[in-house]
PDB file of C-alpha atoms in Angstrom:
ATOM      1  CA  GLN A   1      81.438 157.857 136.455  1.00  0.00           C
ATOM      2  CA  LEU A   2      84.078 155.335 137.471  1.00  0.00           C
ATOM      3  CA  GLN A   3      83.275 151.721 136.689  1.00  0.00           C
ATOM      4  CA  LEU A   4      85.214 148.509 137.224  1.00  0.00           C
ATOM      5  CA  VAL A   5      83.736 145.538 135.370  1.00  0.00           C
ATOM      6  CA  GLU A   6      85.064 142.038 135.939  1.00  0.00           C
ATOM      7  CA  SER A   7      84.701 139.279 133.377  1.00  0.00           C
ATOM      8  CA  GLY A   8      86.185 135.905 132.504  1.00  0.00           C
ATOM      9  CA  GLY A   9      84.767 133.840 135.313  1.00  0.00           C
ATOM     10  CA  GLY A  10      83.072 130.521 134.791  1.00  0.00           C
ATOM     11  CA  LEU A  11      83.134 126.817 135.542  1.00  0.00           C
ATOM     12  CA  VAL A  12      86.441 124.982 135.188  1.00  0.00           C
ATOM     13  CA  GLN A  13      87.760 121.607 136.242  1.00  0.00           C
ATOM     14  CA  PRO A  14      90.462 121.235 138.889  1.00  0.00           C
ATOM     15  CA  GLY A  15      93.847 121.866 137.329  1.00  0.00           C
ATOM     16  CA  GLY A  16      92.371 124.152 134.701  1.00  0.00           C
ATOM     17  CA  SER A  17      93.020 127.818 134.031  1.00  0.00           C
ATOM     18  CA  LEU A  18      91.071 131.048 133.749  1.00  0.00           C
ATOM     19  CA  ARG A  19      92.028 134.623 133.031  1.00  0.00           C
ATOM     20  CA  LEU A  20      89.927 137.240 134.749  1.00  0.00           C
ATOM     21  CA  SER A  21      89.694 140.752 133.341  1.00  0.00           C
ATOM     22  CA  CYS A  22      88.835 144.016 135.033  1.00  0.00           C
ATOM     23  CA  ALA A  23      88.013 146.795 132.586  1.00  0.00           C
ATOM     24  CA  ALA A  24      88.078 150.312 133.981  1.00  0.00           C
ATOM     25  CA  SER A  25      86.252 153.364 132.706  1.00  0.00           C
ATOM     26  CA  GLY A  26      86.409 156.865 134.091  1.00  0.00           C
ATOM     27  CA  LEU A  27      89.810 156.190 135.655  1.00  0.00           C
ATOM     28  CA  THR A  28      93.232 155.543 134.196  1.00  0.00           C
ATOM     29  CA  LEU A  29      94.820 152.573 135.939  1.00  0.00           C
ATOM     30  CA  ASP A  30      98.473 153.276 135.271  1.00  0.00           C
ATOM     31  CA  TYR A  31     100.330 154.358 138.416  1.00  0.00           C
ATOM     32  CA  TYR A  32      97.402 153.330 140.588  1.00  0.00           C
ATOM     33  CA  VAL A  33      97.283 150.352 142.914  1.00  0.00           C
ATOM     34  CA  ILE A  34      95.250 147.375 141.749  1.00  0.00           C
ATOM     35  CA  GLY A  35      94.003 144.496 143.856  1.00  0.00           C
ATOM     36  CA  TRP A  36      92.102 141.269 143.366  1.00  0.00           C
ATOM     37  CA  PHE A  37      89.950 139.879 146.154  1.00  0.00           C
ATOM     38  CA  ARG A  38      87.647 136.916 146.449  1.00  0.00           C
ATOM     39  CA  GLN A  39      84.755 135.891 148.624  1.00  0.00           C
ATOM     40  CA  ALA A  40      83.375 132.399 149.056  1.00  0.00           C
ATOM     41  CA  PRO A  41      79.903 131.796 150.517  1.00  0.00           C
ATOM     42  CA  GLY A  42      79.900 132.268 154.268  1.00  0.00           C
ATOM     43  CA  LYS A  43      83.438 133.633 154.322  1.00  0.00           C
ATOM     44  CA  GLU A  44      85.025 137.052 154.556  1.00  0.00           C
ATOM     45  CA  ARG A  45      86.375 138.763 151.480  1.00  0.00           C
ATOM     46  CA  GLU A  46      90.085 138.031 151.263  1.00  0.00           C
ATOM     47  CA  GLY A  47      92.927 139.505 149.290  1.00  0.00           C
ATOM     48  CA  VAL A  48      94.344 137.435 146.441  1.00  0.00           C
ATOM     49  CA  SER A  49      96.859 139.682 144.720  1.00  0.00           C
ATOM     50  CA  CYS A  50      97.789 143.326 144.319  1.00  0.00           C
ATOM     51  CA  SER A  51     100.100 145.407 142.180  1.00  0.00           C
ATOM     52  CA  SER A  52     101.698 148.838 142.253  1.00  0.00           C
ATOM     53  CA  SER A  53     102.876 149.702 138.753  1.00  0.00           C
ATOM     54  CA  SER A  54     104.918 152.679 139.955  1.00  0.00           C
ATOM     55  CA  SER A  55     107.175 150.441 142.041  1.00  0.00           C
ATOM     56  CA  GLY A  56     106.694 147.065 140.383  1.00  0.00           C
ATOM     57  CA  ILE A  57     105.726 145.545 143.702  1.00  0.00           C
ATOM     58  CA  THR A  58     103.276 142.663 143.647  1.00  0.00           C
ATOM     59  CA  ASN A  59     101.882 140.634 146.505  1.00  0.00           C
ATOM     60  CA  TYR A  60     100.092 137.309 146.531  1.00  0.00           C
ATOM     61  CA  ALA A  61      98.226 135.397 149.154  1.00  0.00           C
ATOM     62  CA  ASP A  62     100.088 132.272 150.205  1.00  0.00           C
ATOM     63  CA  SER A  63      97.220 130.143 148.962  1.00  0.00           C
ATOM     64  CA  VAL A  64      97.681 131.305 145.345  1.00  0.00           C
ATOM     65  CA  LYS A  65     101.410 132.001 145.198  1.00  0.00           C
ATOM     66  CA  GLY A  66     102.984 130.335 142.198  1.00  0.00           C
ATOM     67  CA  ARG A  67      99.619 129.744 140.533  1.00  0.00           C
ATOM     68  CA  PHE A  68      98.136 133.224 139.988  1.00  0.00           C
ATOM     69  CA  THR A  69      99.653 136.208 138.202  1.00  0.00           C
ATOM     70  CA  ILE A  70      98.428 139.804 138.178  1.00  0.00           C
ATOM     71  CA  SER A  71      99.140 142.030 135.171  1.00  0.00           C
ATOM     72  CA  ARG A  72      97.970 145.153 133.354  1.00  0.00           C
ATOM     73  CA  ASP A  73      97.374 146.385 129.830  1.00  0.00           C
ATOM     74  CA  ASN A  74      97.471 150.156 130.087  1.00  0.00           C
ATOM     75  CA  GLU A  75      96.367 150.697 126.486  1.00  0.00           C
ATOM     76  CA  LYS A  76      93.180 148.776 127.208  1.00  0.00           C
ATOM     77  CA  ASN A  77      92.930 150.162 130.747  1.00  0.00           C
ATOM     78  CA  THR A  78      92.431 146.603 131.921  1.00  0.00           C
ATOM     79  CA  VAL A  79      93.819 144.484 134.744  1.00  0.00           C
ATOM     80  CA  TYR A  80      94.126 140.711 134.520  1.00  0.00           C
ATOM     81  CA  LEU A  81      94.395 137.840 136.925  1.00  0.00           C
ATOM     82  CA  GLN A  82      95.776 134.707 135.308  1.00  0.00           C
ATOM     83  CA  MET A  83      94.777 131.695 137.374  1.00  0.00           C
ATOM     84  CA  ASN A  84      96.461 128.357 136.744  1.00  0.00           C
ATOM     85  CA  SER A  85      96.295 124.981 138.466  1.00  0.00           C
ATOM     86  CA  LEU A  86      92.914 125.856 139.883  1.00  0.00           C
ATOM     87  CA  LYS A  87      91.647 124.038 142.947  1.00  0.00           C
ATOM     88  CA  PRO A  88      88.115 123.610 144.302  1.00  0.00           C
ATOM     89  CA  GLU A  89      89.021 125.898 147.200  1.00  0.00           C
ATOM     90  CA  ASP A  90      89.554 128.705 144.677  1.00  0.00           C
ATOM     91  CA  THR A  91      85.791 128.778 144.108  1.00  0.00           C
ATOM     92  CA  ALA A  92      84.537 132.272 144.942  1.00  0.00           C
ATOM     93  CA  VAL A  93      83.297 135.545 143.552  1.00  0.00           C
ATOM     94  CA  TYR A  94      86.355 137.498 142.444  1.00  0.00           C
ATOM     95  CA  TYR A  95      86.469 141.286 142.696  1.00  0.00           C
ATOM     96  CA  CYS A  96      88.896 143.827 141.344  1.00  0.00           C
ATOM     97  CA  ALA A  97      89.681 146.913 143.358  1.00  0.00           C
ATOM     98  CA  VAL A  98      91.557 150.174 142.877  1.00  0.00           C
ATOM     99  CA  ARG A  99      93.158 152.690 145.135  1.00  0.00           C
ATOM    100  CA  SER A 100      93.119 155.912 143.127  1.00  0.00           C
ATOM    101  CA  THR A 101      96.340 157.372 144.468  1.00  0.00           C
ATOM    102  CA  ARG A 102      99.891 156.729 143.362  1.00  0.00           C
ATOM    103  CA  MET A 103     101.546 154.442 145.863  1.00  0.00           C
ATOM    104  CA  ASN A 104     104.799 152.514 145.848  1.00  0.00           C
ATOM    105  CA  MET A 105     103.331 149.610 147.759  1.00  0.00           C
ATOM    106  CA  CYS A 106     100.223 147.492 147.875  1.00  0.00           C
ATOM    107  CA  VAL A 107      98.442 145.519 150.555  1.00  0.00           C
ATOM    108  CA  LEU A 108      95.866 142.751 150.595  1.00  0.00           C
ATOM    109  CA  HIS A 109      93.562 144.645 152.914  1.00  0.00           C
ATOM    110  CA  ARG A 110      90.075 145.855 151.974  1.00  0.00           C
ATOM    111  CA  PRO A 111      90.165 149.357 153.524  1.00  0.00           C
ATOM    112  CA  PHE A 112      93.173 150.218 151.383  1.00  0.00           C
ATOM    113  CA  TYR A 113      91.004 150.374 148.249  1.00  0.00           C
ATOM    114  CA  ASN A 114      88.349 152.926 147.376  1.00  0.00           C
ATOM    115  CA  TYR A 115      86.849 151.530 144.145  1.00  0.00           C
ATOM    116  CA  TRP A 116      85.363 148.084 143.586  1.00  0.00           C
ATOM    117  CA  GLY A 117      83.842 146.073 140.784  1.00  0.00           C
ATOM    118  CA  GLN A 118      80.733 143.926 141.050  1.00  0.00           C
ATOM    119  CA  GLY A 119      82.529 140.599 140.880  1.00  0.00           C
ATOM    120  CA  THR A 120      82.682 137.554 138.629  1.00  0.00           C
ATOM    121  CA  GLN A 121      81.956 133.990 139.707  1.00  0.00           C
ATOM    122  CA  VAL A 122      84.670 131.348 139.505  1.00  0.00           C
ATOM    123  CA  THR A 123      83.672 127.756 140.160  1.00  0.00           C
ATOM    124  CA  VAL A 124      86.239 124.959 140.190  1.00  0.00           C
ATOM    125  CA  SER A 125      84.593 121.570 140.164  1.00  0.00           C
ATOM    126  CA  SER A 126      84.863 118.198 138.492  1.00  0.00           C
TER     127      SER A 126
END
């Protein structure tokens, strides 16, 4: 009965901002590892950011470092990805992912995660 539902995507101009949300049901996100990935047409799915709440460790891809921020609201059981200073190369379908074990680290590697959402489209264009 686990579901991860992404929302908040859309069309924005370069330099703009979006906040993506990932609402979880059937699974409590606190103490679990959360990741955000993205996939552009014709490209492999790549890791964007991840977070381990138990350790406070976060990781970001070099391409988004300083522009994106991952966070959680445990009361709402929701994970967020704040995206600022967006660039056309950020255009992709963005997915949230969960590893449902308590870990003190996180990695931007697909096999690490065992639950995935369906994705939300982000388009950055003038």
